[in-house]
Coordinates of C-alpha atoms and ligand atoms in Angstrom, one line a residue:
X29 CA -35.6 -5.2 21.5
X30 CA -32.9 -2.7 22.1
X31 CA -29.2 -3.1 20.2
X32 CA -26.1 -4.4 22.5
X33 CA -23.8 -2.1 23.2
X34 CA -19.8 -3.3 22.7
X35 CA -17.8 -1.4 25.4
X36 CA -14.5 0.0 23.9
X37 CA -11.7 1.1 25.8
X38 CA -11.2 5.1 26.8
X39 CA -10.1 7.4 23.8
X40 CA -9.0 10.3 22.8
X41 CA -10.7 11.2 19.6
X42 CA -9.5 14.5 17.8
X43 CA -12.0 15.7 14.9
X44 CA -10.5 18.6 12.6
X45 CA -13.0 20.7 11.1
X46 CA -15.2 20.5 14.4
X47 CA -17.1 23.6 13.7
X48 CA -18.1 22.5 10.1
X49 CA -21.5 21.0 9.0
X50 CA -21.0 17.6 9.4
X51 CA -19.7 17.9 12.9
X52 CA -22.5 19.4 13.7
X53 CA -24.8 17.4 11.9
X54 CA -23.7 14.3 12.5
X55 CA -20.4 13.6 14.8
X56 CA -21.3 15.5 17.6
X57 CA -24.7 14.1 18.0
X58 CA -23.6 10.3 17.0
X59 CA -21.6 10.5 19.6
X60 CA -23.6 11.9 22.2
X61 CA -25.8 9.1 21.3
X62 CA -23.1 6.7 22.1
X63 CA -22.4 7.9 25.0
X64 CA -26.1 8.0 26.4
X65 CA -26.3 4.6 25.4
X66 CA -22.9 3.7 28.0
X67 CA -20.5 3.2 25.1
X68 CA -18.8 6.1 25.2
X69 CA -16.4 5.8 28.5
X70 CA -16.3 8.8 31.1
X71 CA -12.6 9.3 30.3
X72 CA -12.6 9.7 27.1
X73 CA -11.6 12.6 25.2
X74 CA -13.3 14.4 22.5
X75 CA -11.4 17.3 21.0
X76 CA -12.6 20.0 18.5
X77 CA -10.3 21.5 16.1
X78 CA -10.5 23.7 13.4
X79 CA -9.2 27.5 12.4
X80 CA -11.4 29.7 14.2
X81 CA -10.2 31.1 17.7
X82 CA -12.9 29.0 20.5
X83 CA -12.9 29.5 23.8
X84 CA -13.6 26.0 25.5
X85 CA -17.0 27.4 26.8
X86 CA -17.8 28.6 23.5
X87 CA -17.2 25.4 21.8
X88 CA -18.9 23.4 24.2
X89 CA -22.0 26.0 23.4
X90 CA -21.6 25.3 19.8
X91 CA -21.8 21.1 20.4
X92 CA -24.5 21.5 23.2
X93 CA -27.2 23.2 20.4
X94 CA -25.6 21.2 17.7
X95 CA -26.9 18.2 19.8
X96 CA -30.0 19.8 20.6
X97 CA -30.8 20.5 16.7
X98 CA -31.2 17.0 16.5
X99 CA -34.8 16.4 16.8
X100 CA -35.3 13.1 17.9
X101 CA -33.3 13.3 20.8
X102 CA -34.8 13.5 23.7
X103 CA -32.2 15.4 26.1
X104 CA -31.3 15.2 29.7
X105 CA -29.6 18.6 30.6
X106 CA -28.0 16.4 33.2
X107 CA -26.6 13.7 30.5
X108 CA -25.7 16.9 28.3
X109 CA -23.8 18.3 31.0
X110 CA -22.3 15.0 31.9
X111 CA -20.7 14.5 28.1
X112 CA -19.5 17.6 27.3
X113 CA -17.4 17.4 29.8
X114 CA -15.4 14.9 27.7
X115 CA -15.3 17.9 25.3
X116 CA -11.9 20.4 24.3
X117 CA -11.2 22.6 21.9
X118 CA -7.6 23.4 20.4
X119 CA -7.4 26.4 17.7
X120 CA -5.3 24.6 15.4
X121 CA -4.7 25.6 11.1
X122 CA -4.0 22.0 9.1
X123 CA -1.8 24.2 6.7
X124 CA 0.2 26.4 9.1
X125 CA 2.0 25.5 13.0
X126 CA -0.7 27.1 15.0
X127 CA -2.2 24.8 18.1
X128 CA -0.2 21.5 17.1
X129 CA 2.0 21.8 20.0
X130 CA -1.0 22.1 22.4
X131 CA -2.5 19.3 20.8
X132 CA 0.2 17.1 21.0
X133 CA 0.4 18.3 25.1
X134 CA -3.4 16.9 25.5
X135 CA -3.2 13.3 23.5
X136 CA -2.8 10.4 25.8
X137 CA -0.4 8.1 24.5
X138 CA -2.0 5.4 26.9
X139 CA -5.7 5.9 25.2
X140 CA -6.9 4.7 21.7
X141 CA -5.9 8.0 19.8
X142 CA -8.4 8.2 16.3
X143 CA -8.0 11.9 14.1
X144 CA -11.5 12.4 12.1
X145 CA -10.7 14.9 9.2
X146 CA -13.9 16.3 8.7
X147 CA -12.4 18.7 6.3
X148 CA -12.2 19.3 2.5
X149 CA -9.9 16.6 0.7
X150 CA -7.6 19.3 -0.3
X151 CA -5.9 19.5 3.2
X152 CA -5.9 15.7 4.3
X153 CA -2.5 15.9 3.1
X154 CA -1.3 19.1 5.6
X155 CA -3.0 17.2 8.5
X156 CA -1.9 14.2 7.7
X157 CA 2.0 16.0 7.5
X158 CA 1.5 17.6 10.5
X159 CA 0.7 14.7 12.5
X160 CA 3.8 13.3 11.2
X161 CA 6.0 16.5 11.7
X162 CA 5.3 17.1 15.0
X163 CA 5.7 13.4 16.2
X164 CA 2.0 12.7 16.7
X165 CA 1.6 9.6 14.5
X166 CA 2.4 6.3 15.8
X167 CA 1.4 2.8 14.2
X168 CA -1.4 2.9 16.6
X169 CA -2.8 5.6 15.7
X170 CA -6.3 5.7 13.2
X171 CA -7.6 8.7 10.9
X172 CA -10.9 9.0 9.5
X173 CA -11.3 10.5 5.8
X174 CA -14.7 11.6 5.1
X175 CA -16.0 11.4 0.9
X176 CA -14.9 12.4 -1.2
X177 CA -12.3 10.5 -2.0
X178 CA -11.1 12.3 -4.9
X179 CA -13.1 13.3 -8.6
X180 CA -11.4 11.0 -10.2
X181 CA -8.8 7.7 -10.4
X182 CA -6.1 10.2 -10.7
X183 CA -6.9 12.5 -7.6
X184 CA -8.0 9.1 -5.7
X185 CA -4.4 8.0 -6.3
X186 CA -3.2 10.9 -5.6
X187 CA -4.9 10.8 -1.9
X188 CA -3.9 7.6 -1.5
X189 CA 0.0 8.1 -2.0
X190 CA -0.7 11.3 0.5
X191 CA -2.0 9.2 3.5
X192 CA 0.1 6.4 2.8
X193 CA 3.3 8.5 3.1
X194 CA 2.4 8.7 6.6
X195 CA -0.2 5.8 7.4
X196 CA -0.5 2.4 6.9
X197 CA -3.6 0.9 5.2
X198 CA -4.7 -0.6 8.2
X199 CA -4.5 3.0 9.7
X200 CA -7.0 4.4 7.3
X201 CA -10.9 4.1 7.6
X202 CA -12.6 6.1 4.8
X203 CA -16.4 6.4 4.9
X204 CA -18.9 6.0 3.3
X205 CA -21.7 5.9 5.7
X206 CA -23.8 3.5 3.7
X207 CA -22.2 0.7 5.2
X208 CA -23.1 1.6 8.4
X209 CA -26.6 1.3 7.9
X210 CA -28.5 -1.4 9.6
X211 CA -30.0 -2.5 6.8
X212 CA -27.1 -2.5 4.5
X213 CA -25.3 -5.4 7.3
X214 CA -28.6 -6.7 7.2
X215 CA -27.9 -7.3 3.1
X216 CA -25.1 -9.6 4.1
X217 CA -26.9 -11.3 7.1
X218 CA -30.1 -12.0 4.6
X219 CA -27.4 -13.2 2.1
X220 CA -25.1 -15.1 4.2
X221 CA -27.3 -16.3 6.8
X222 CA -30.0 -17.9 5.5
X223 CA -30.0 -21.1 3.5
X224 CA -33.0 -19.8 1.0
X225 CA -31.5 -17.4 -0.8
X226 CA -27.7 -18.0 -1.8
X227 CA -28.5 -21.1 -4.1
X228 CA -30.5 -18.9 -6.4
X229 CA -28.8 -15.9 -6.0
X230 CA -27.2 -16.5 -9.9
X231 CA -27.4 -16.1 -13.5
X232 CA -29.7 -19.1 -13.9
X233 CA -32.5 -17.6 -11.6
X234 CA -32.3 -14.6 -11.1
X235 CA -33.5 -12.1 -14.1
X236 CA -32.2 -9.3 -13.2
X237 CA -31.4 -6.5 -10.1
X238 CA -32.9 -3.0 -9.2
X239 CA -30.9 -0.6 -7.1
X240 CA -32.9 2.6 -6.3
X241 CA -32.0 5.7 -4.1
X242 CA -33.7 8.0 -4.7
X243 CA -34.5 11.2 -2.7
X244 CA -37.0 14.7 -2.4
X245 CA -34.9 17.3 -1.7
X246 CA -32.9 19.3 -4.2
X247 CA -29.2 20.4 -4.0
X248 CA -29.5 22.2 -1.1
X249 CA -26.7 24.1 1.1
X250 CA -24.6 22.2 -1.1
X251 CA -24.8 23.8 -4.3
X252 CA -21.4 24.5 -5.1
X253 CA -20.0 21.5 -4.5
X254 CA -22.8 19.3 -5.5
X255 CA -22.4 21.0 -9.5
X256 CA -19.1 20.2 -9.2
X257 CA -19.5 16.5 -8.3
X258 CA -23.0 15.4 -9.9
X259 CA -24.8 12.1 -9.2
X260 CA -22.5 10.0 -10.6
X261 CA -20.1 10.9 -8.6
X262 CA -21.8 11.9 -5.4
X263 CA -24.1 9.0 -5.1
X264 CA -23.0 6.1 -8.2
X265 CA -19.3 5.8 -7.4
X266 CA -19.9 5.0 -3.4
X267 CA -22.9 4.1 -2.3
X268 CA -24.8 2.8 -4.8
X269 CA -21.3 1.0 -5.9
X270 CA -21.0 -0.4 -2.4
X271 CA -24.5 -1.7 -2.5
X272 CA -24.2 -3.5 -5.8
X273 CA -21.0 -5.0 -4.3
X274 CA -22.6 -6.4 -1.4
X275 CA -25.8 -7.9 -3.5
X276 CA -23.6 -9.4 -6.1
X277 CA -19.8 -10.2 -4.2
X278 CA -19.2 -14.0 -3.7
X279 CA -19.6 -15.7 0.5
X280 CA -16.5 -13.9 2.0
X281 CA -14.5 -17.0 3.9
X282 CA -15.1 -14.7 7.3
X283 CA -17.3 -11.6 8.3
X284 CA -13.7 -9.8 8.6
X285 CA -12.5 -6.7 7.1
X286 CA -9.8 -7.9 4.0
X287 CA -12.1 -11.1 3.4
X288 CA -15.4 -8.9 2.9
X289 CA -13.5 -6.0 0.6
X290 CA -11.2 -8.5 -1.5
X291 CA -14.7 -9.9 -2.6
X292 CA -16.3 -6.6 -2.9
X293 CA -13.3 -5.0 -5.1
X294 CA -13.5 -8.5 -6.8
X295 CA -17.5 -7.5 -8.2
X296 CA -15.9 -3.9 -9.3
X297 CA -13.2 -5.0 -11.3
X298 CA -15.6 -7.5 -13.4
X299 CA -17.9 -4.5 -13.8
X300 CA -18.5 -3.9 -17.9
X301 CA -17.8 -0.8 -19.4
X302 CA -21.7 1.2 -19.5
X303 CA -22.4 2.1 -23.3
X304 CA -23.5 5.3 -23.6
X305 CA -27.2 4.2 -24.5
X306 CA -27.4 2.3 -21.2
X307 CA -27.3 5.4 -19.0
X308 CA -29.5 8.0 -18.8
X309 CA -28.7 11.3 -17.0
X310 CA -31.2 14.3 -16.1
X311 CA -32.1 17.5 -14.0
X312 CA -34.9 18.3 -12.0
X313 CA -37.2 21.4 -13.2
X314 CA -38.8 23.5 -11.1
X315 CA -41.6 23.2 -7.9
X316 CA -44.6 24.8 -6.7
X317 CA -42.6 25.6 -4.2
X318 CA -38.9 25.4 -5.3
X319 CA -36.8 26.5 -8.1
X320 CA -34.9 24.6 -10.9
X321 CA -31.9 22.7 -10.7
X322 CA -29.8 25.2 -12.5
X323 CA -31.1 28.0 -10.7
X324 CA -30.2 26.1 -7.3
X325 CA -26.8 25.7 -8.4
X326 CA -26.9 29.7 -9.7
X327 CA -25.5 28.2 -13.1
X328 CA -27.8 28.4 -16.1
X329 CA -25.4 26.7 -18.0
X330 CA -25.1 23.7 -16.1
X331 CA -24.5 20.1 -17.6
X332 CA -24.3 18.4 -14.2
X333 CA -26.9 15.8 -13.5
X334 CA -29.2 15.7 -10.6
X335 CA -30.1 12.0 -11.7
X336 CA -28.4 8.8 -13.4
X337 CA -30.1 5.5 -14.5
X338 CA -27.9 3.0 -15.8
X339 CA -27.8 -0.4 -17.1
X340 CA -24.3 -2.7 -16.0
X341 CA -23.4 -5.8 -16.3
X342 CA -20.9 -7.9 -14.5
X343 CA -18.8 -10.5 -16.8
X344 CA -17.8 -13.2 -14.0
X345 CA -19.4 -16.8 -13.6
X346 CA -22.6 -15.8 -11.0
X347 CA -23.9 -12.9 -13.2
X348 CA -23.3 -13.4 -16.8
X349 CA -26.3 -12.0 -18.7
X350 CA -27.9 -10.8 -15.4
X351 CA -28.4 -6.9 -15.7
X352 CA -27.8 -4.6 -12.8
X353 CA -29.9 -1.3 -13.3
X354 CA -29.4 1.6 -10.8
X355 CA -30.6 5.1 -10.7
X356 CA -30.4 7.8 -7.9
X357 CA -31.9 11.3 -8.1
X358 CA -32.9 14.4 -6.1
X359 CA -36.3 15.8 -6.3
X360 CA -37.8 12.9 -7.0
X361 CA -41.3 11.2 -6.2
X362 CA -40.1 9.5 -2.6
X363 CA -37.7 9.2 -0.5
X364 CA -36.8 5.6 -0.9
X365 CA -33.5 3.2 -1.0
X366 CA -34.3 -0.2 -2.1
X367 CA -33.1 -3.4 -3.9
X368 CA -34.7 -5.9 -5.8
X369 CA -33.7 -9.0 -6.7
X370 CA -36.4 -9.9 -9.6
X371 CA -36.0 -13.9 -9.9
X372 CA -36.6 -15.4 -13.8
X373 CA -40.3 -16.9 -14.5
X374 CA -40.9 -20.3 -14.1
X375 CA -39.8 -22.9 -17.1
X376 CA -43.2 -23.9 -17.5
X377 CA -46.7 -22.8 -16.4
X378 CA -49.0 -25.9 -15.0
X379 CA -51.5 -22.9 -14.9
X380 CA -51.9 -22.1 -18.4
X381 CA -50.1 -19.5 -20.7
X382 CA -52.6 -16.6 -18.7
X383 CA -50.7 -17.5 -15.4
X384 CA -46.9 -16.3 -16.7
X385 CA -45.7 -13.4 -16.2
X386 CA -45.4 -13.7 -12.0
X387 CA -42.0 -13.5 -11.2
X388 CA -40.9 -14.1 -7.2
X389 CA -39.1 -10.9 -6.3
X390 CA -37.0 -9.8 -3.3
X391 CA -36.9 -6.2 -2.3
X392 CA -34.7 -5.4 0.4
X393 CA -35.6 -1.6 1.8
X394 CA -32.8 0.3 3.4
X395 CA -35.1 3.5 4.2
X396 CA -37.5 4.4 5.2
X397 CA -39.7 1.5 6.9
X398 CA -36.5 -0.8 7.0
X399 CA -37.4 -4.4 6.6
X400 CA -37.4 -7.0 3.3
X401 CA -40.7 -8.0 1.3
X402 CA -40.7 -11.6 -1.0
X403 CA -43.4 -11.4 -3.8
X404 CA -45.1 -14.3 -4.1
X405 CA -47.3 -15.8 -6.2
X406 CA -51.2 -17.3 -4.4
X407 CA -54.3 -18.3 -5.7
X408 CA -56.9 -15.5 -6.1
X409 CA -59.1 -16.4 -2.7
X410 CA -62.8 -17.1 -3.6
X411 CA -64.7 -19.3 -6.9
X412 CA -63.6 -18.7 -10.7
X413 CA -60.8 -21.0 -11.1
X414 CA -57.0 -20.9 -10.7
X415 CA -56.9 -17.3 -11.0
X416 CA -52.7 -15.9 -9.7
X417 CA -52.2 -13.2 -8.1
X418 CA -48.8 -11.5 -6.5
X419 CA -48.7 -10.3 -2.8
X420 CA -46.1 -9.1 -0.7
X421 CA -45.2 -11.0 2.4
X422 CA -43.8 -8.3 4.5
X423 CA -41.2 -8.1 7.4
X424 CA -41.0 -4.5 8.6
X425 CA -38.1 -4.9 10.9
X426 CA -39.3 -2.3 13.7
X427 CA -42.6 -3.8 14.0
X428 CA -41.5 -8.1 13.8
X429 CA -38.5 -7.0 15.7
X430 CA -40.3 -4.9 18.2
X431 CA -37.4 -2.7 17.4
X432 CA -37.2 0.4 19.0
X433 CA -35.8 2.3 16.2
X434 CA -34.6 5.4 18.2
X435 CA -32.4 2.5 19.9
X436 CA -30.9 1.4 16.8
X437 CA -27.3 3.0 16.0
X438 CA -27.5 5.4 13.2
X439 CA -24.5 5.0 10.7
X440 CA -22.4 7.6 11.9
X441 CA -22.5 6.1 15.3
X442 CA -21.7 2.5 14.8
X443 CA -19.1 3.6 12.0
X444 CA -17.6 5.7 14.6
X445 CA -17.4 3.3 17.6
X446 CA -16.2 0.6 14.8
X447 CA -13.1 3.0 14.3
X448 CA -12.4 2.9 18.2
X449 CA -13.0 -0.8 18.3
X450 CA -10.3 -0.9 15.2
X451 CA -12.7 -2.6 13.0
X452 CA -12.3 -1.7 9.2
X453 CA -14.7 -4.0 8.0
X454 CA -17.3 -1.3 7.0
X455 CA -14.8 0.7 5.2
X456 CA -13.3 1.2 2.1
X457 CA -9.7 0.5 1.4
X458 CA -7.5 2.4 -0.9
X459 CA -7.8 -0.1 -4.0
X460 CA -11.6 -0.6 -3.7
X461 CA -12.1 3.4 -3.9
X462 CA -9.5 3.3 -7.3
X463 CA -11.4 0.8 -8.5
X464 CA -14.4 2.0 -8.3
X465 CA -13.3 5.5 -10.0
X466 CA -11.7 3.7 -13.2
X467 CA -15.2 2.5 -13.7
X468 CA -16.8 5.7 -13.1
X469 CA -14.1 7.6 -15.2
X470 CA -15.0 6.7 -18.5
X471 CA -18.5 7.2 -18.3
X472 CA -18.6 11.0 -16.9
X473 CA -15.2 11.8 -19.4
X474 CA -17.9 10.0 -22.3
X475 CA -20.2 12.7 -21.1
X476 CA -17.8 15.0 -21.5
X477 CA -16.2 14.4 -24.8
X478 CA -20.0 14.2 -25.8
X479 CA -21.3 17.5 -24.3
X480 CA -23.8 15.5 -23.1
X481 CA -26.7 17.7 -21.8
X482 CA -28.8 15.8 -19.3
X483 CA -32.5 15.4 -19.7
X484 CA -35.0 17.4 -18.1
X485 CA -37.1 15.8 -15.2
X486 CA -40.7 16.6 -13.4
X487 CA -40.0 17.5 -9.7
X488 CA -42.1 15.2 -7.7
X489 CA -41.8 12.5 -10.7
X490 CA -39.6 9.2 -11.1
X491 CA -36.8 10.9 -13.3
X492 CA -36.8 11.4 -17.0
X493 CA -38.7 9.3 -19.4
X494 CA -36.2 7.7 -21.4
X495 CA -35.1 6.2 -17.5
X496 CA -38.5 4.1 -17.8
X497 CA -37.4 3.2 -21.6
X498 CA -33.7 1.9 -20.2
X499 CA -36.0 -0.9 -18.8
X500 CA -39.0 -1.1 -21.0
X501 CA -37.6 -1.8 -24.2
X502 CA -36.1 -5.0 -22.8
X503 CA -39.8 -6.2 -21.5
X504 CA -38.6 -4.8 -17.5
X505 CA -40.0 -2.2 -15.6
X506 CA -38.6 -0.3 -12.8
X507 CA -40.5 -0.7 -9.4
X508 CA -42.6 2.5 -8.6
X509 CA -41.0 4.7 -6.7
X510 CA -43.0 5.5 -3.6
Ligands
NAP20 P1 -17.6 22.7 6.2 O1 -18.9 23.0 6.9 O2 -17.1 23.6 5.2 O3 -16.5 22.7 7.4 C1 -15.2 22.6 7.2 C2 -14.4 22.6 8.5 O4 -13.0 22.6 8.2 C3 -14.7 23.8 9.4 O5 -14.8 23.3 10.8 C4 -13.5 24.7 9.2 O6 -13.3 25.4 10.4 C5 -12.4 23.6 9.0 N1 -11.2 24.1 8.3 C6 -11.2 24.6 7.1 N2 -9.9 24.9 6.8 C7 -9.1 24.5 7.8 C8 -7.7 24.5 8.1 N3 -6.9 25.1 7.2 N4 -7.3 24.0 9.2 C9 -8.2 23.5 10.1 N5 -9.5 23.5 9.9 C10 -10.0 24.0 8.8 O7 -17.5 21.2 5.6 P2 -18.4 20.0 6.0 O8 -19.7 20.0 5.3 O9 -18.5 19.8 7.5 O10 -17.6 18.8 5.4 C11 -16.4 18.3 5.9 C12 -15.9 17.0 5.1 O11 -17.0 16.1 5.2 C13 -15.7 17.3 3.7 O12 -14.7 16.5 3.2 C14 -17.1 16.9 3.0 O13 -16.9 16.6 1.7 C15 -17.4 15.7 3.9 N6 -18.8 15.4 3.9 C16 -19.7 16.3 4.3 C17 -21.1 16.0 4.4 C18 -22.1 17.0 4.9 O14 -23.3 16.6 4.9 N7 -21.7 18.1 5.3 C19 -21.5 14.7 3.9 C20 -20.6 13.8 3.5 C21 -19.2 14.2 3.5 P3 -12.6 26.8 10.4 O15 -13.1 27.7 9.3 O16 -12.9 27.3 11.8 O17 -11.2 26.5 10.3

């Protein structure tokens, strides 16, 4: 099974900061992707732009081996030729008048016109002016912001009141590339689709819900701004955030864009306050093979945290007394992004005391191996009584699918062509984003106040101990990481 592709009308799509790392990374090669797969029409126009001085040629160079750096694809020299012809380059400075004039020469006011600003937060605000000042915005127009969206409620805000001096809400598609994943739609079509599922899905059966994302690598290229940020706020405040939302937010009325985010910033506003003994934060120690967290960051002193387990709970009607536990970290055991819903144990045991503690649990798995797993509860095959066991039955979606995963949209993609197609439902508006920081806001200002150093972790292990105990001393455990 291959995925359906949506035409969209011709565009003109201008990205600033088009010879930075996520261009290269990501953009480029999403949407040469797109375009292999006949979504991307011939007339369309992709334009780089960014400070330094590119000749077309060269700048076509730099997104043919950006494309080619991407493993997986398997290139046509001929397809390659074929889409970088769509490409152009204008040499243009958000913060001063170089190139606007030429830029504004090249847009096609007939086309679907979309400005990515693949650039540091702190000059959304000088694109976003100079679009205005030299008559480039019109209400048809869409820009892309790129995380993050601020440190903090205040700086959020702040962004906010920037782009909507110029823009109108409906203008603005900020990303978080979560909800682009397959599997994260998935979430809602296992939710909302399926008959099974959303009569339990409450306080009275379900015990309580596991969020994990965690990852192997360390900080990386990003070092700099990763100590600056944390996991809190590089990982807790969006995506993990946006996943809780869609596990716990009430049926939307419609699978549109206002209906799904009213009931998503709905779930963030009844979040509780997290006490400090319900979180736990810590950094990874060193490798055979790599160095400590500190000494990644080149900051011996650092209090930022490479991992956060928490406890939350959200005070509305569904989920009273249902905890939420999430945790995220680098260096860790696997690479793995999971939920589980962990349903209550039965009332009453027709087996015998010996036969408690099975308890039905559904784990939804957004990487790797994409697919959803229910624990059940079966008789031990063979003689020797009514002995229970638990075993998983699995649906790996690339293999009950026959899904040809190289065919499936990546999240860049799909959130990219959803910006052409003027669809916002995978995005976050303006009041979800604020929402989520006055939540996040007390807890890393706690940390502060506190001088809350974060525990030390084992590379290669499933985060720092007292993580287990955030579970453990309330008779849970966390699912192995693997
Ligand atoms: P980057 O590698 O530092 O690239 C920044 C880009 O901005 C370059 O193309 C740079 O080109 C351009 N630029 C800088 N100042 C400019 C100015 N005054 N006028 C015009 N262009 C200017 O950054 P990045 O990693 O690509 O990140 C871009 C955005 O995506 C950031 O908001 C980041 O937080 C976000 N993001 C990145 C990643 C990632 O994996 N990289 C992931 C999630 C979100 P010149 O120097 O030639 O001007």
């Amino acid at each position: 099974m291959v995925s359906r592709v949506i035409p969209v009308r011709s565009f003109d799509l201008v990205i600033f900061g088009a010879t930075g790392d996520l261009a290269k990374r990501k953009i480029f090669p999403s949407l040469f992707r797109r375009f292999l797969a006949g979504q991307v029409p011939q007339d369309s126009q992709i334009i780089g732009a960014a400070r330094s001085n590119l000749s077309r040629k060269t700048f076509s160079d730099l997104v043919k081996n950006s494309i080619k750096n991407v493993n997986e694809l398997n290139i046509k020299e001929n397809d390659l030729k074929k889409f970088l012809k769509c490409l152009n380059y204008i040499q243009i400075d958000a913060t001063g008048s170089d190139g606007w004039n030429e830029l504004k020469k090249v847009l096609r006011p007939s086309k679907i016109q979309a400005f990515y600003f693949s650039v540091s937060p702190s000059i959304f605000g000088s694109l976003a002016q100079s679009l205005h000042n030299y008559e480039i915005t019109h209400e048809n127009i869409r820009i892309v912001v790129e995380k993050p969206f601020g440190r903090n409620l205040e700086t959020s805000k702040q962004l906010n009141i920037i782009l909507s001096e110029h823009f109108k809400e409906e203008q603005i598609y900020r990303i978080d590339h979560y909800l682009g994943k397959e599997t994260v739609q998935n979430l809602m079509a296992i939710r909302f689709g399926n008959m099974l599922f959303e009569p339990l899905w409450n306080a009275q059966y379900v015990d309580h819900i596991q969020i994990t994302v965690s990852e192997t690598v360390g900080v990386g290229d990003r070092s700099e701004y990763y100590d600056h940020s944390g996991a809190m706020r590089d990982m807790v405040q969006n995506h993990l955030m946006q996943l809780l939302c869609l596990i716990a937010m009430e049926p939307p009325a419609r699978f549109e864009p206002d209906s799904v985010r009213d009931e998503k910033l709905k779930v963030i506003r009844a979040l509780d306050p997290v006490a400090p003994h319900h979180i736990v934060r810590g950094q990874y120690g060193s490798g055979s093979d790599h160095a400590d967290y500190r000494a990644d960051v080149d900051n011996k002193n650092s209090k930022t945290e490479s991992f956060v387990a928490l406890k939350v709970n959200i005070s509305n009607y569904r989920w009273a007394g249902v905890p939420f536990y999430i945790r995220t970290g680098k260096r860790l055991k696997a690479r793995t992004s999971e939920i589980a819903v962990v349903f209550k144990e039965k009332p009453h045991s027709i087996f015998g005391p010996e036969a408690r503690n099975h308890q039905n649990a559904l784990i939804i798995r957004l990487q790797p191996d994409e697919g959803i797993t229910m624990d059940v509860t079966i008789k031990e095959p063979g003689p020797g009584g009514m002995r229970l066991i638990d075993v998983p039955l699995d649906m790996t979606f690339s293999e009950t699918l026959g899904l040809d995963v190289d065919a499936v949209p990546d999240a860049y993609e799909r959130l990219i062509m959803d910006v052409i197609r003027g669809n916002q439902t995978l995005f976050m508006r303006g009041d979800e984003v604020e929402a989520a920081w006055r939540w996040t806001d007390p807890i890393i200002n706690g940390w502060i106040e506190r001088n809350d150093v974060p525990k030390p972790y084992d590379s290669g292990s499933s985060g720092p101990y007292d993580s287990l105990n955030l579970l453990e001393r309330e008779g849970r455990k966390w699912r192995e990481i693997m």
